[in-house]
GROMACS .gro file of C-alpha atoms in nm:
model
  277
    1MET     CA    1  20.008  19.960  -1.817
    2THR     CA    2  19.946  19.680  -2.076
    3PRO     CA    3  20.181  19.685  -2.378
    4ASP     CA    4  19.832  19.847  -2.600
    5GLN     CA    5  19.778  20.082  -2.349
    6TYR     CA    6  20.115  20.168  -2.412
    7CYS     CA    7  20.074  20.133  -2.752
    8GLN     CA    8  19.722  20.418  -2.753
    9GLU     CA    9  19.895  20.609  -2.525
   10ARG     CA   10  20.135  20.658  -2.764
   11ALA     CA   11  19.976  20.731  -3.048
   12ALA     CA   12  19.754  20.930  -2.901
   13LYS     CA   13  19.996  21.237  -2.736
   14SER     CA   14  20.108  21.218  -3.072
   15GLY     CA   15  19.865  21.423  -3.232
   16SER     CA   16  19.955  21.309  -3.538
   17SER     CA   17  19.648  21.287  -3.847
   18PHE     CA   18  19.720  20.923  -3.875
   19TYR     CA   19  19.522  20.871  -3.506
   20TYR     CA   20  19.234  20.966  -3.626
   21SER     CA   21  19.177  20.732  -3.906
   22PHE     CA   22  19.210  20.447  -3.633
   23LEU     CA   23  18.902  20.568  -3.437
   24PHE     CA   24  18.673  20.354  -3.714
   25LEU     CA   25  18.860  20.038  -3.732
   26PRO     CA   26  18.713  19.721  -3.570
   27PRO     CA   27  18.893  19.676  -3.314
   28LEU     CA   28  19.178  19.435  -3.355
   29LYS     CA   29  19.275  19.584  -3.662
   30ARG     CA   30  19.258  19.876  -3.427
   31ARG     CA   31  19.566  19.728  -3.170
   32ALA     CA   32  19.741  19.639  -3.498
   33ILE     CA   33  19.749  19.975  -3.684
   34THR     CA   34  19.810  20.103  -3.328
   35ALA     CA   35  20.062  19.912  -3.243
   36LEU     CA   36  20.231  19.951  -3.558
   37TYR     CA   37  20.237  20.389  -3.531
   38ALA     CA   38  20.395  20.345  -3.150
   39PHE     CA   39  20.661  20.115  -3.298
   40CYS     CA   40  20.747  20.408  -3.524
   41ARG     CA   41  20.728  20.611  -3.324
   42GLU     CA   42  21.002  20.424  -3.125
   43VAL     CA   43  21.230  20.372  -3.391
   44ASP     CA   44  21.202  20.783  -3.512
   45ASP     CA   45  21.238  20.857  -3.236
   46VAL     CA   46  21.559  20.793  -3.204
   47ALA     CA   47  21.696  20.901  -3.450
   48ASP     CA   48  21.553  21.285  -3.412
   49GLU     CA   49  21.648  21.281  -3.053
   50CYS     CA   50  21.934  21.113  -2.991
   51HIS     CA   51  22.225  21.325  -3.151
   52ASP     CA   52  22.500  21.091  -3.035
   53VAL     CA   53  22.543  20.898  -3.300
   54VAL     CA   54  22.732  20.658  -3.220
   55ILE     CA   55  22.405  20.596  -2.879
   56ALA     CA   56  22.113  20.586  -3.204
   57ARG     CA   57  22.304  20.364  -3.390
   58THR     CA   58  22.345  20.138  -3.022
   59LYS     CA   59  21.978  20.175  -2.984
   60LEU     CA   60  21.841  20.082  -3.306
   61ALA     CA   61  22.041  19.729  -3.300
   62TRP     CA   62  21.890  19.680  -2.997
   63TRP     CA   63  21.509  19.738  -3.231
   64ARG     CA   64  21.633  19.561  -3.462
   65ASN     CA   65  21.684  19.275  -3.155
   66GLU     CA   66  21.410  19.373  -3.087
   67VAL     CA   67  21.159  19.309  -3.413
   68SER     CA   68  21.384  18.916  -3.396
   69HIS     CA   69  21.170  18.859  -3.022
   70ILE     CA   70  20.886  18.962  -3.137
   71PHE     CA   71  20.944  18.744  -3.422
   72ALA     CA   72  21.020  18.426  -3.206
   73GLY     CA   73  20.732  18.505  -2.938
   74ASN     CA   74  20.905  18.670  -2.677
   75PRO     CA   75  20.948  19.021  -2.724
   76GLU     CA   76  21.100  19.235  -2.431
   77HIS     CA   77  20.927  19.626  -2.470
   78PRO     CA   78  20.595  19.713  -2.484
   79VAL     CA   79  20.566  19.834  -2.871
   80GLY     CA   80  20.773  19.516  -2.890
   81GLN     CA   81  20.476  19.252  -2.674
   82ALA     CA   82  20.148  19.451  -2.815
   83LEU     CA   83  20.293  19.345  -3.158
   84ALA     CA   84  20.402  19.011  -3.137
   85PRO     CA   85  20.085  18.834  -3.134
   86LEU     CA   86  19.942  19.064  -3.408
   87VAL     CA   87  20.256  18.956  -3.651
   88ARG     CA   88  20.145  18.675  -3.738
   89GLU     CA   89  19.764  18.758  -3.745
   90PHE     CA   90  19.824  19.002  -4.020
   91GLY     CA   91  20.102  18.830  -4.185
   92LEU     CA   92  20.319  19.101  -4.149
   93PRO     CA   93  20.713  18.965  -4.263
   94ALA     CA   94  21.011  19.125  -4.049
   95THR     CA   95  21.210  19.202  -4.302
   96GLU     CA   96  20.959  19.533  -4.371
   97PHE     CA   97  21.035  19.576  -3.974
   98ASP     CA   98  21.341  19.601  -4.040
   99GLU     CA   99  21.381  19.776  -4.335
  100ILE     CA  100  21.212  20.095  -4.183
  101ILE     CA  101  21.552  20.097  -3.917
  102ALA     CA  102  21.687  20.110  -4.195
  103GLY     CA  103  21.539  20.442  -4.274
  104MET     CA  104  21.573  20.550  -3.942
  105GLU     CA  105  21.958  20.484  -3.971
  106MET     CA  106  21.992  20.681  -4.293
  107ASP     CA  107  21.876  21.004  -4.080
  108LEU     CA  108  22.222  20.903  -3.886
  109THR     CA  109  22.400  21.020  -4.186
  110GLN     CA  110  22.232  21.135  -4.439
  111ASN     CA  111  22.108  21.520  -4.385
  112ARG     CA  112  22.109  21.576  -4.786
  113TYR     CA  113  21.973  21.399  -5.108
  114ALA     CA  114  22.180  21.473  -5.417
  115ASP     CA  115  21.871  21.383  -5.661
  116PHE     CA  116  21.538  21.245  -5.575
  117ASP     CA  117  21.628  20.865  -5.681
  118GLN     CA  118  21.785  20.858  -5.361
  119LEU     CA  119  21.518  21.068  -5.173
  120GLN     CA  120  21.282  20.772  -5.279
  121LEU     CA  121  21.473  20.502  -5.074
  122TYR     CA  122  21.486  20.720  -4.790
  123CYS     CA  123  21.066  20.774  -4.829
  124HIS     CA  124  21.012  20.448  -4.907
  125ARG     CA  125  21.163  20.266  -4.630
  126VAL     CA  126  21.052  20.515  -4.383
  127ALA     CA  127  20.670  20.521  -4.552
  128GLY     CA  128  20.640  20.306  -4.832
  129VAL     CA  129  20.688  20.043  -4.643
  130VAL     CA  130  20.490  20.148  -4.389
  131GLY     CA  131  20.190  20.101  -4.622
  132LEU     CA  132  20.250  19.770  -4.730
  133LEU     CA  133  20.198  19.717  -4.355
  134SER     CA  134  19.933  19.867  -4.306
  135ALA     CA  135  19.763  19.768  -4.598
  136ARG     CA  136  19.836  19.384  -4.470
  137ILE     CA  137  19.614  19.498  -4.142
  138PHE     CA  138  19.314  19.683  -4.348
  139GLY     CA  139  19.316  19.342  -4.533
  140TYR     CA  140  19.259  19.301  -4.900
  141GLN     CA  141  19.199  19.093  -5.204
  142ASP     CA  142  19.385  19.188  -5.488
  143ALA     CA  143  19.750  19.258  -5.567
  144ARG     CA  144  19.793  19.593  -5.660
  145THR     CA  145  19.642  19.731  -5.395
  146GLU     CA  146  20.008  19.649  -5.241
  147ALA     CA  147  20.159  19.954  -5.515
  148TYR     CA  148  19.842  20.170  -5.420
  149ALA     CA  149  19.968  20.152  -5.001
  150HIS     CA  150  20.283  20.213  -5.139
  151ASP     CA  151  20.243  20.525  -5.337
  152LEU     CA  152  20.074  20.652  -5.075
  153GLY     CA  153  20.331  20.615  -4.834
  154LEU     CA  154  20.531  20.808  -5.015
  155ALA     CA  155  20.280  21.067  -5.044
  156PHE     CA  156  20.250  21.051  -4.724
  157GLN     CA  157  20.627  21.111  -4.676
  158LEU     CA  158  20.628  21.407  -4.964
  159THR     CA  159  20.421  21.583  -4.780
  160ASN     CA  160  20.552  21.570  -4.458
  161ILE     CA  161  20.913  21.643  -4.635
  162ILE     CA  162  20.733  21.991  -4.810
  163ARG     CA  163  20.555  22.109  -4.431
  164ASP     CA  164  20.882  22.054  -4.213
  165VAL     CA  165  21.130  22.210  -4.434
  166GLY     CA  166  21.201  22.509  -4.166
  167GLU     CA  167  21.170  22.282  -3.851
  168ASP     CA  168  21.382  21.992  -4.089
  169ALA     CA  169  21.701  22.259  -4.165
  170ARG     CA  170  21.739  22.359  -3.811
  171ARG     CA  171  21.838  22.036  -3.729
  172ASN     CA  172  22.079  22.059  -4.020
  173ARG     CA  173  21.878  21.828  -4.249
  174ILE     CA  174  21.767  21.949  -4.586
  175TYR     CA  175  21.515  21.660  -4.778
  176LEU     CA  176  21.462  21.848  -5.086
  177PRO     CA  177  21.690  21.707  -5.403
  178LEU     CA  178  21.987  21.880  -5.401
  179ASP     CA  179  21.972  21.919  -5.770
  180GLU     CA  180  21.654  22.003  -5.760
  181LEU     CA  181  21.775  22.283  -5.570
  182THR     CA  182  22.061  22.429  -5.782
  183ARG     CA  183  21.756  22.438  -6.109
  184PHE     CA  184  21.558  22.687  -5.881
  185GLY     CA  185  21.820  22.860  -5.822
  186VAL     CA  186  21.859  22.818  -5.423
  187SER     CA  187  22.101  22.739  -5.199
  188GLU     CA  188  22.147  22.590  -4.883
  189ALA     CA  189  22.170  22.896  -4.703
  190ASP     CA  190  21.837  23.027  -4.812
  191ILE     CA  191  21.710  22.711  -4.651
  192LEU     CA  192  21.960  22.727  -4.302
  193HIS     CA  193  21.893  23.085  -4.289
  194GLY     CA  194  21.512  23.073  -4.367
  195ARG     CA  195  21.559  23.340  -4.687
  196GLU     CA  196  21.225  23.298  -4.856
  197THR     CA  197  21.193  23.384  -5.217
  198GLU     CA  198  21.053  23.407  -5.549
  199ASN     CA  199  21.317  23.066  -5.669
  200PHE     CA  200  21.230  22.906  -5.342
  201SER     CA  201  20.826  22.965  -5.314
  202GLN     CA  202  20.877  22.796  -5.683
  203LEU     CA  203  21.084  22.553  -5.591
  204MET     CA  204  20.858  22.424  -5.324
  205ALA     CA  205  20.534  22.459  -5.617
  206PHE     CA  206  20.760  22.181  -5.780
  207GLN     CA  207  20.760  21.947  -5.470
  208GLY     CA  208  20.401  22.035  -5.382
  209GLU     CA  209  20.348  21.873  -5.765
  210ARG     CA  210  20.548  21.591  -5.722
  211ALA     CA  211  20.382  21.518  -5.370
  212ASN     CA  212  20.008  21.547  -5.576
  213GLN     CA  213  20.142  21.362  -5.836
  214TYR     CA  214  20.193  21.068  -5.603
  215TYR     CA  215  19.838  21.123  -5.466
  216ALA     CA  216  19.716  21.064  -5.760
  217GLN     CA  217  19.897  20.754  -5.885
  218ALA     CA  218  19.827  20.572  -5.582
  219PHE     CA  219  19.429  20.631  -5.634
  220ALA     CA  220  19.400  20.555  -5.963
  221GLU     CA  221  19.621  20.240  -5.833
  222LEU     CA  222  19.405  20.033  -5.611
  223PRO     CA  223  19.115  19.836  -5.762
  224ALA     CA  224  18.736  19.898  -5.659
  225ALA     CA  225  18.708  19.563  -5.511
  226ASP     CA  226  18.930  19.677  -5.191
  227ARG     CA  227  18.861  20.077  -5.159
  228LYS     CA  228  18.582  19.950  -4.880
  229ASN     CA  229  18.883  19.713  -4.670
  230GLN     CA  230  19.138  20.014  -4.731
  231ARG     CA  231  18.875  20.345  -4.560
  232THR     CA  232  19.085  20.448  -4.282
  233GLY     CA  233  19.434  20.472  -4.517
  234LEU     CA  234  19.166  20.683  -4.739
  235ILE     CA  235  19.088  20.861  -4.443
  236MET     CA  236  19.476  20.948  -4.407
  237ALA     CA  237  19.524  21.033  -4.760
  238ALA     CA  238  19.238  21.351  -4.685
  239ILE     CA  239  19.332  21.442  -4.442
  240TYR     CA  240  19.722  21.468  -4.537
  241HIS     CA  241  19.642  21.602  -4.859
  242ALA     CA  242  19.428  21.914  -4.728
  243VAL     CA  243  19.741  21.954  -4.523
  244LEU     CA  244  19.963  21.964  -4.865
  245ASP     CA  245  19.645  22.228  -4.979
  246GLU     CA  246  19.706  22.451  -4.668
  247VAL     CA  247  20.023  22.516  -4.745
  248ARG     CA  248  19.974  22.540  -5.112
  249GLN     CA  249  19.701  22.789  -5.047
  250ASP     CA  250  19.994  23.002  -4.745
  251GLY     CA  251  20.226  23.019  -5.065
  252TYR     CA  252  20.460  22.778  -4.866
  253HIS     CA  253  20.522  22.976  -4.588
  254VAL     CA  254  20.719  22.676  -4.476
  255LEU     CA  255  21.051  22.815  -4.394
  256ASN     CA  256  20.941  22.999  -4.041
  257GLN     CA  257  20.661  22.839  -3.968
  258ARG     CA  258  20.480  22.466  -3.955
  259ILE     CA  259  20.140  22.461  -4.129
  260SER     CA  260  19.903  22.176  -3.921
  261LEU     CA  261  19.487  22.178  -3.964
  262THR     CA  262  19.333  22.121  -3.589
  263PRO     CA  263  19.206  21.825  -3.399
  264LEU     CA  264  18.844  21.921  -3.479
  265ARG     CA  265  18.923  21.975  -3.859
  266LYS     CA  266  19.098  21.609  -3.900
  267LEU     CA  267  18.823  21.483  -3.702
  268TRP     CA  268  18.536  21.612  -3.948
  269ILE     CA  269  18.752  21.526  -4.284
  270ALA     CA  270  18.786  21.204  -4.089
  271CYS     CA  271  18.454  21.120  -4.023
  272SER     CA  272  18.335  21.292  -4.336
  273THR     CA  273  18.555  21.036  -4.533
  274TRP     CA  274  18.463  20.704  -4.342
  275LEU     CA  275  18.069  20.829  -4.520
  276LYS     CA  276  18.145  20.935  -4.826
  277GLU     CA  277  18.397  20.609  -4.895
   0.00000   0.00000   0.00000
């Protein structure tokens, strides 16, 4: 299996909504975004699947070293080998890969967030920076596209947080800001034990509105000159926004179930968005 094939298999097996947007890219850009996605999956799996913090830190330190090897042209991992020629081709900064790893490191020691400022830093690292890297791969002329890409990444991460409240709680993680839980009269125990209350529904509606505001802000920031090049991100946005809308229409029953779209619906959204844009 070649490094590119490894990344392709990693992306296809994940079932991620992102995968459907990659299908419309020309080959070189598709290789690059698939390798970036595979990198994110590798480091995210360390945080999610390695329960020994010492071992997880060691693995993430290895990935930090691998980033150095990628940019020096001598990576060891298949994902690194796939990325090495592409980081130069698309001008992807090493610091942004390090920032993603820093976000995964937060998951090793922090499972609560006091307020949205704290959560925003986490979202910036694990999603906003990925948005910036993606925008570089897709291509842009206007620097304002960077603000669009970053805020769209935050919107995606906020959507994930809303969708996965119950799943995260079963890992003893609560990404909803604690001061907002207090404001809406929701306890940590309510979330950890899957107790849906009217207060919880109101809290989640508030979270959904914030995510929608980030989508609207991102769309407003995208310059018309870069809209065509950024169509892949707009496909991702259409799919993720549809997930958020499904969660809202279902009444934010996210403590004991996880809303997802069928592969066919994701493909339909991807095709229709590509044609529309």
